Amino acid sequence: MKLIMLGAPGAGKGTQAKKIAEKYQIPHISTGDIFRANIKGQTELGMKAKSFMDQGMLVPDEITIGMLLDRIHEADCAGGYVLDGFPRTIPQAESLTKALAEMGTGIDYAINVDVPDDNIVSRMSGRRACLNCGATYHVAFNPPKTENVCNTCGQSLVLRDDDKPETVKKRLDVYHQQTQPLIDYYKKAGVLKEVDGTQNMEDVFQSIIKVLGAE
Ligand code: AP5
Ligand code: MG
């Protein structure tokens, strides 16, 4: 099964993608997590990406598309995957459609996790992230068992550099301009599924499973 998670920054794409990946035993591929791992490792790719990410802007398509297409050609992707944070622009979506067509396949579902902007800023300020394994928590809605320590790998949790309220607002603007048009793109392709992302995390997950199981 090949899935795309669509939704605004903070809509819960990463939270749900992790649960989907576990249930269906497919890799969770987050372009944001790949960039953050590269920033942590101080790679050339990471240094390039950081300047854009810290300003709430998108990393240029020339960097992002090649990186993602390389990843989905790896052996563990043969049985499907859940893409989180890619595509984010129409050129990214077109490149993905073309690459998959060349492999004789296509996306099964694009799931739009719908959350209004008003809910987003409060979610982001309470988020804590593990830069080691990509797990995400929330101080109120999904706290770790031990304060500031990742349940999965035991590393310290951080407030992401781009989760400051000013940067979140910029990310929302960028989302509306460049990423929201993908909802129509995948609607036209006949694979769009909408889920109400304002429900609690478990109910959002059950809604997604229902959508996936219904076909
Ligand atoms: P990325 O890491 O993808 O960030 P994003 O899209 O802004 O999304 P987030 O990770 O902030 O939110 P999410 O939807 O995953 O929400 P989460 O589950 O964490 O990208 C970061 C940057 O990298 C971009 O700005 C860009 O610069 C660059 N980049 C990445 N991909 C790119 C691409 N393809 N092209 C170009 N540039 C790219 O949840 C948020 C919080 O809410 C958490 O604290 C969580 O615990 C909580 N929460 C989740 N669900 C619920 C719920 N149902 N109820 C209450 N709280 C909830
Ligand atoms: Mg995320």
mmCIF file of C-alpha atoms and ligand atoms in Angstrom:
data_model
loop_
_atom_site.group_PDB
_atom_site.id
_atom_site.type_symbol
_atom_site.label_atom_id
_atom_site.label_comp_id
_atom_site.label_asym_id
_atom_site.label_seq_id
_atom_site.Cartn_x
_atom_site.Cartn_y
_atom_site.Cartn_z
ATOM 1 C CA MET A 1 0.000 0.000 0.000
ATOM 2 C CA LYS A 2 1.374 3.391 -1.025
ATOM 3 C CA LEU A 3 -0.010 6.299 0.963
ATOM 4 C CA ILE A 4 0.500 10.041 1.106
ATOM 5 C CA MET A 5 -0.336 12.076 4.211
ATOM 6 C CA LEU A 6 -1.550 15.577 3.329
ATOM 7 C CA GLY A 7 -2.267 18.320 5.834
ATOM 8 C CA ALA A 8 -1.065 21.597 7.302
ATOM 9 C CA PRO A 9 2.022 21.785 9.511
ATOM 10 C CA GLY A 10 0.970 20.337 12.859
ATOM 11 C CA ALA A 11 -2.136 18.607 11.495
ATOM 12 C CA GLY A 12 -0.858 15.292 12.834
ATOM 13 C CA LYS A 13 0.661 13.779 9.683
ATOM 14 C CA GLY A 14 3.685 12.433 11.533
ATOM 15 C CA THR A 15 1.652 11.131 14.486
ATOM 16 C CA GLN A 16 -0.705 9.198 12.206
ATOM 17 C CA ALA A 17 1.960 8.082 9.708
ATOM 18 C CA LYS A 18 3.866 6.354 12.514
ATOM 19 C CA LYS A 19 0.741 4.447 13.598
ATOM 20 C CA ILE A 20 -0.098 3.480 10.007
ATOM 21 C CA ALA A 21 3.477 2.293 9.388
ATOM 22 C CA GLU A 22 3.304 0.068 12.472
ATOM 23 C CA LYS A 23 -0.098 -1.404 11.659
ATOM 24 C CA TYR A 24 0.595 -2.125 7.989
ATOM 25 C CA GLN A 25 4.324 -2.889 8.458
ATOM 26 C CA ILE A 26 5.492 -0.399 5.854
ATOM 27 C CA PRO A 27 8.224 2.274 6.109
ATOM 28 C CA HIS A 28 7.287 5.760 7.329
ATOM 29 C CA ILE A 29 9.122 8.244 5.115
ATOM 30 C CA SER A 30 9.133 11.824 6.411
ATOM 31 C CA THR A 31 11.120 14.338 4.352
ATOM 32 C CA GLY A 32 11.179 16.639 7.410
ATOM 33 C CA ASP A 33 12.729 13.833 9.518
ATOM 34 C CA ILE A 34 15.311 13.116 6.788
ATOM 35 C CA PHE A 35 16.274 16.807 6.689
ATOM 36 C CA ARG A 36 16.454 17.013 10.496
ATOM 37 C CA ALA A 37 18.669 13.889 10.642
ATOM 38 C CA ASN A 38 20.979 15.533 8.093
ATOM 39 C CA ILE A 39 21.062 18.774 10.083
ATOM 40 C CA LYS A 40 21.944 16.832 13.221
ATOM 41 C CA GLY A 41 24.689 14.976 11.322
ATOM 42 C CA GLN A 42 25.893 18.304 9.837
ATOM 43 C CA THR A 43 25.866 16.954 6.293
ATOM 44 C CA GLU A 44 25.989 19.216 3.245
ATOM 45 C CA LEU A 45 22.327 18.436 2.522
ATOM 46 C CA GLY A 46 21.460 19.308 6.120
ATOM 47 C CA MET A 47 23.250 22.660 5.975
ATOM 48 C CA LYS A 48 21.420 23.568 2.748
ATOM 49 C CA ALA A 49 18.038 22.539 4.146
ATOM 50 C CA LYS A 50 18.470 24.268 7.521
ATOM 51 C CA SER A 51 18.507 27.820 6.143
ATOM 52 C CA PHE A 52 15.116 27.274 4.480
ATOM 53 C CA MET A 53 13.529 25.298 7.313
ATOM 54 C CA ASP A 54 14.451 27.840 10.003
ATOM 55 C CA GLN A 55 12.610 30.518 8.031
ATOM 56 C CA GLY A 56 9.520 28.331 7.591
ATOM 57 C CA MET A 57 10.137 28.077 3.846
ATOM 58 C CA LEU A 58 10.210 24.958 1.706
ATOM 59 C CA VAL A 59 13.514 23.361 0.791
ATOM 60 C CA PRO A 60 13.866 23.779 -3.014
ATOM 61 C CA ASP A 61 12.355 21.077 -5.238
ATOM 62 C CA GLU A 62 15.781 20.383 -6.864
ATOM 63 C CA ILE A 63 17.059 19.089 -3.527
ATOM 64 C CA THR A 64 13.893 17.431 -2.221
ATOM 65 C CA ILE A 65 12.614 15.505 -5.248
ATOM 66 C CA GLY A 66 15.837 13.573 -5.946
ATOM 67 C CA MET A 67 16.238 12.728 -2.257
ATOM 68 C CA LEU A 68 12.706 11.294 -1.992
ATOM 69 C CA LEU A 69 12.824 9.386 -5.281
ATOM 70 C CA ASP A 70 16.117 7.746 -4.201
ATOM 71 C CA ARG A 71 14.464 6.711 -0.939
ATOM 72 C CA ILE A 72 11.407 5.042 -2.518
ATOM 73 C CA HIS A 73 13.662 2.983 -4.791
ATOM 74 C CA GLU A 74 15.270 1.315 -1.754
ATOM 75 C CA ALA A 75 14.495 -2.362 -1.140
ATOM 76 C CA ASP A 76 12.327 -1.856 1.964
ATOM 77 C CA CYS A 77 9.850 0.189 -0.120
ATOM 78 C CA ALA A 78 8.922 -2.696 -2.428
ATOM 79 C CA GLY A 79 5.780 -3.496 -0.401
ATOM 80 C CA GLY A 80 4.630 0.114 -0.071
ATOM 81 C CA TYR A 81 5.198 3.063 2.281
ATOM 82 C CA VAL A 82 3.567 6.045 3.908
ATOM 83 C CA LEU A 83 4.902 9.416 2.741
ATOM 84 C CA ASP A 84 4.715 12.197 5.341
ATOM 85 C CA GLY A 85 5.501 15.732 4.166
ATOM 86 C CA PHE A 86 6.024 14.842 0.529
ATOM 87 C CA PRO A 87 4.798 15.954 -1.947
ATOM 88 C CA ARG A 88 4.383 19.582 -0.881
ATOM 89 C CA THR A 89 4.339 21.322 -4.263
ATOM 90 C CA ILE A 90 2.709 20.523 -7.597
ATOM 91 C CA PRO A 91 6.113 19.853 -9.254
ATOM 92 C CA GLN A 92 6.900 17.372 -6.449
ATOM 93 C CA ALA A 93 3.554 15.614 -6.990
ATOM 94 C CA GLU A 94 4.088 15.488 -10.750
ATOM 95 C CA SER A 95 7.601 14.051 -10.335
ATOM 96 C CA LEU A 96 6.268 11.386 -7.987
ATOM 97 C CA THR A 97 3.405 10.460 -10.327
ATOM 98 C CA LYS A 98 5.857 10.169 -13.219
ATOM 99 C CA ALA A 99 8.421 8.113 -11.284
ATOM 100 C CA LEU A 100 5.727 5.716 -10.041
ATOM 101 C CA ALA A 101 4.248 5.369 -13.547
ATOM 102 C CA GLU A 102 7.718 4.414 -14.792
ATOM 103 C CA MET A 103 7.779 1.718 -12.086
ATOM 104 C CA GLY A 104 4.343 0.556 -13.318
ATOM 105 C CA THR A 105 2.513 1.678 -10.196
ATOM 106 C CA GLY A 106 0.813 4.602 -8.474
ATOM 107 C CA ILE A 107 -0.385 6.018 -5.165
ATOM 108 C CA ASP A 108 -3.299 4.138 -3.569
ATOM 109 C CA TYR A 109 -4.557 6.892 -1.254
ATOM 110 C CA ALA A 110 -3.750 10.487 -0.344
ATOM 111 C CA ILE A 111 -5.178 11.115 3.132
ATOM 112 C CA ASN A 112 -5.889 14.735 3.986
ATOM 113 C CA VAL A 113 -5.797 15.292 7.753
ATOM 114 C CA ASP A 114 -7.942 18.406 8.028
ATOM 115 C CA VAL A 115 -7.284 20.821 10.931
ATOM 116 C CA PRO A 116 -8.161 24.548 10.873
ATOM 117 C CA ASP A 117 -5.301 27.059 11.329
ATOM 118 C CA ASP A 118 -6.645 28.171 14.737
ATOM 119 C CA ASN A 119 -5.863 24.785 16.319
ATOM 120 C CA ILE A 120 -2.406 24.563 14.810
ATOM 121 C CA VAL A 121 -0.394 27.172 16.739
ATOM 122 C CA SER A 122 -1.294 25.735 20.162
ATOM 123 C CA ARG A 123 -0.450 22.218 19.020
ATOM 124 C CA MET A 124 2.962 23.303 17.793
ATOM 125 C CA SER A 125 4.033 25.190 20.906
ATOM 126 C CA GLY A 126 3.345 22.060 22.999
ATOM 127 C CA ARG A 127 5.063 19.652 20.643
ATOM 128 C CA ARG A 128 8.271 17.926 21.694
ATOM 129 C CA ALA A 129 10.227 15.945 19.130
ATOM 130 C CA CYS A 130 12.867 13.230 19.264
ATOM 131 C CA LEU A 131 15.552 14.084 16.714
ATOM 132 C CA ASN A 132 16.982 10.584 17.040
ATOM 133 C CA CYS A 133 13.993 8.392 16.062
ATOM 134 C CA GLY A 134 11.420 10.930 14.834
ATOM 135 C CA ALA A 135 8.836 10.283 17.574
ATOM 136 C CA THR A 136 6.575 13.223 18.387
ATOM 137 C CA TYR A 137 4.894 14.089 21.681
ATOM 138 C CA HIS A 138 2.727 16.858 23.060
ATOM 139 C CA VAL A 139 3.109 18.190 26.614
ATOM 140 C CA ALA A 140 -0.676 18.040 27.174
ATOM 141 C CA PHE A 141 -2.193 15.734 24.513
ATOM 142 C CA ASN A 142 0.478 13.026 24.314
ATOM 143 C CA PRO A 143 3.146 13.408 27.025
ATOM 144 C CA PRO A 144 6.158 11.044 27.180
ATOM 145 C CA LYS A 145 6.280 8.653 30.159
ATOM 146 C CA THR A 146 9.266 10.559 31.609
ATOM 147 C CA GLU A 147 9.359 14.308 31.072
ATOM 148 C CA ASN A 148 11.514 15.244 28.064
ATOM 149 C CA VAL A 149 12.683 11.666 27.390
ATOM 150 C CA CYS A 150 11.654 9.666 24.293
ATOM 151 C CA ASN A 151 9.597 6.546 25.159
ATOM 152 C CA THR A 152 11.044 4.662 22.198
ATOM 153 C CA CYS A 153 14.780 5.371 22.228
ATOM 154 C CA GLY A 154 15.499 7.200 25.502
ATOM 155 C CA GLN A 155 17.002 10.325 23.896
ATOM 156 C CA SER A 156 16.175 13.863 25.078
ATOM 157 C CA LEU A 157 13.222 15.618 23.465
ATOM 158 C CA VAL A 158 13.468 19.113 21.959
ATOM 159 C CA LEU A 159 11.216 21.960 20.869
ATOM 160 C CA ARG A 160 11.885 22.156 17.124
ATOM 161 C CA ASP A 161 13.610 25.364 15.921
ATOM 162 C CA ASP A 162 10.769 25.974 13.462
ATOM 163 C CA ASP A 163 7.980 25.658 16.077
ATOM 164 C CA LYS A 164 8.226 29.277 17.288
ATOM 165 C CA PRO A 165 4.845 31.004 16.734
ATOM 166 C CA GLU A 166 6.197 33.456 14.069
ATOM 167 C CA THR A 167 7.719 30.603 12.085
ATOM 168 C CA VAL A 168 4.574 28.503 12.428
ATOM 169 C CA LYS A 169 2.550 31.368 10.887
ATOM 170 C CA LYS A 170 4.976 31.550 7.962
ATOM 171 C CA ARG A 171 4.750 27.756 7.504
ATOM 172 C CA LEU A 172 0.956 28.019 7.429
ATOM 173 C CA ASP A 173 1.142 30.724 4.714
ATOM 174 C CA VAL A 174 3.507 28.568 2.675
ATOM 175 C CA TYR A 175 1.175 25.598 3.178
ATOM 176 C CA HIS A 176 -1.866 27.501 1.867
ATOM 177 C CA GLN A 177 0.029 28.817 -1.154
ATOM 178 C CA GLN A 178 2.060 25.818 -2.234
ATOM 179 C CA THR A 179 0.728 22.631 -0.633
ATOM 180 C CA GLN A 180 -3.051 23.024 -0.333
ATOM 181 C CA PRO A 181 -3.451 22.800 -4.161
ATOM 182 C CA LEU A 182 -2.384 19.148 -3.838
ATOM 183 C CA ILE A 183 -5.785 18.358 -2.321
ATOM 184 C CA ASP A 184 -7.351 19.102 -5.712
ATOM 185 C CA TYR A 185 -4.542 17.346 -7.554
ATOM 186 C CA TYR A 186 -5.225 14.076 -5.718
ATOM 187 C CA LYS A 187 -8.995 14.575 -5.823
ATOM 188 C CA LYS A 188 -8.749 14.704 -9.607
ATOM 189 C CA ALA A 189 -6.551 11.597 -9.535
ATOM 190 C CA GLY A 190 -9.397 9.841 -7.648
ATOM 191 C CA VAL A 191 -7.320 8.846 -4.598
ATOM 192 C CA LEU A 192 -8.150 11.591 -2.085
ATOM 193 C CA LYS A 193 -9.609 10.653 1.308
ATOM 194 C CA GLU A 194 -10.549 13.298 3.895
ATOM 195 C CA VAL A 195 -10.271 12.771 7.650
ATOM 196 C CA ASP A 196 -11.270 15.160 10.463
ATOM 197 C CA GLY A 197 -7.945 15.860 12.215
ATOM 198 C CA THR A 198 -9.509 17.775 15.124
ATOM 199 C CA GLN A 199 -10.599 14.544 16.826
ATOM 200 C CA ASN A 200 -8.305 12.981 19.425
ATOM 201 C CA MET A 201 -5.335 11.035 18.051
ATOM 202 C CA GLU A 202 -6.884 7.584 18.423
ATOM 203 C CA ASP A 203 -10.153 8.652 16.760
ATOM 204 C CA VAL A 204 -8.226 10.188 13.852
ATOM 205 C CA PHE A 205 -6.408 6.871 13.480
ATOM 206 C CA GLN A 206 -9.664 4.868 13.555
ATOM 207 C CA SER A 207 -11.094 7.173 10.870
ATOM 208 C CA ILE A 208 -8.049 6.523 8.689
ATOM 209 C CA ILE A 209 -8.281 2.753 9.143
ATOM 210 C CA LYS A 210 -11.954 2.882 8.214
ATOM 211 C CA VAL A 211 -11.113 4.779 5.035
ATOM 212 C CA LEU A 212 -8.337 2.333 4.126
ATOM 213 C CA GLY A 213 -10.377 -0.734 4.959
ATOM 214 C CA ALA A 214 -13.459 0.404 3.097
ATOM 215 C CA GLU A 215 -12.069 -0.363 -0.367
HETATM 216 P P1 AP5 B 1 7.900 18.646 8.433
HETATM 217 O O1 AP5 B 1 8.745 18.013 9.424
HETATM 218 O O2 AP5 B 1 7.165 17.800 7.454
HETATM 219 O O3 AP5 B 1 6.870 19.616 9.159
HETATM 220 P P2 AP5 B 1 5.368 20.013 8.827
HETATM 221 O O4 AP5 B 1 4.703 19.589 7.621
HETATM 222 O O5 AP5 B 1 5.371 21.476 9.067
HETATM 223 O O6 AP5 B 1 4.594 19.173 9.760
HETATM 224 P P3 AP5 B 1 4.884 18.916 11.205
HETATM 225 O O7 AP5 B 1 5.885 17.825 11.371
HETATM 226 O O8 AP5 B 1 5.168 20.231 11.890
HETATM 227 O O9 AP5 B 1 3.449 18.463 11.693
HETATM 228 P P4 AP5 B 1 2.713 17.059 11.573
HETATM 229 O O10 AP5 B 1 1.550 17.212 10.675
HETATM 230 O O11 AP5 B 1 3.671 15.949 11.318
HETATM 231 O O12 AP5 B 1 2.139 16.989 13.043
HETATM 232 P P5 AP5 B 1 2.562 16.097 14.306
HETATM 233 O O13 AP5 B 1 2.097 14.705 14.105
HETATM 234 O O14 AP5 B 1 3.984 16.315 14.683
HETATM 235 O O15 AP5 B 1 8.743 19.723 7.603
HETATM 236 C C1 AP5 B 1 9.559 20.667 8.260
HETATM 237 C C2 AP5 B 1 10.231 21.544 7.234
HETATM 238 O O16 AP5 B 1 11.072 20.741 6.373
HETATM 239 C C3 AP5 B 1 9.292 22.295 6.268
HETATM 240 O O17 AP5 B 1 8.831 23.499 6.817
HETATM 241 C C4 AP5 B 1 10.227 22.485 5.067
HETATM 242 O O18 AP5 B 1 11.106 23.569 5.266
HETATM 243 C C5 AP5 B 1 11.034 21.202 5.037
HETATM 244 N N1 AP5 B 1 10.414 20.172 4.177
HETATM 245 C C6 AP5 B 1 9.935 18.959 4.563
HETATM 246 N N2 AP5 B 1 9.412 18.291 3.516
HETATM 247 C C7 AP5 B 1 9.574 19.098 2.425
HETATM 248 C C8 AP5 B 1 9.219 18.981 1.064
HETATM 249 N N3 AP5 B 1 8.581 17.903 0.600
HETATM 250 N N4 AP5 B 1 9.530 20.007 0.239
HETATM 251 C C9 AP5 B 1 10.175 21.095 0.681
HETATM 252 N N5 AP5 B 1 10.517 21.284 1.974
HETATM 253 C C10 AP5 B 1 10.230 20.291 2.840
HETATM 254 O O19 AP5 B 1 1.601 16.785 15.384
HETATM 255 C C11 AP5 B 1 1.820 18.114 15.819
HETATM 256 C C12 AP5 B 1 1.600 18.221 17.340
HETATM 257 O O20 AP5 B 1 0.230 18.039 17.636
HETATM 258 C C13 AP5 B 1 2.364 17.153 18.136
HETATM 259 O O21 AP5 B 1 2.776 17.703 19.347
HETATM 260 C C14 AP5 B 1 1.319 16.058 18.357
HETATM 261 O O22 AP5 B 1 1.584 15.310 19.528
HETATM 262 C C15 AP5 B 1 0.033 16.875 18.447
HETATM 263 N N6 AP5 B 1 -1.118 16.175 17.875
HETATM 264 C C16 AP5 B 1 -1.139 15.373 16.758
HETATM 265 N N7 AP5 B 1 -2.386 14.901 16.547
HETATM 266 C C17 AP5 B 1 -3.167 15.449 17.527
HETATM 267 C C18 AP5 B 1 -4.563 15.359 17.846
HETATM 268 N N8 AP5 B 1 -5.401 14.604 17.090
HETATM 269 N N9 AP5 B 1 -5.016 16.050 18.918
HETATM 270 C C19 AP5 B 1 -4.164 16.811 19.665
HETATM 271 N N10 AP5 B 1 -2.853 16.922 19.424
HETATM 272 C C20 AP5 B 1 -2.354 16.262 18.368
HETATM 273 MG MG MG B 2 5.772 15.859 11.045
#
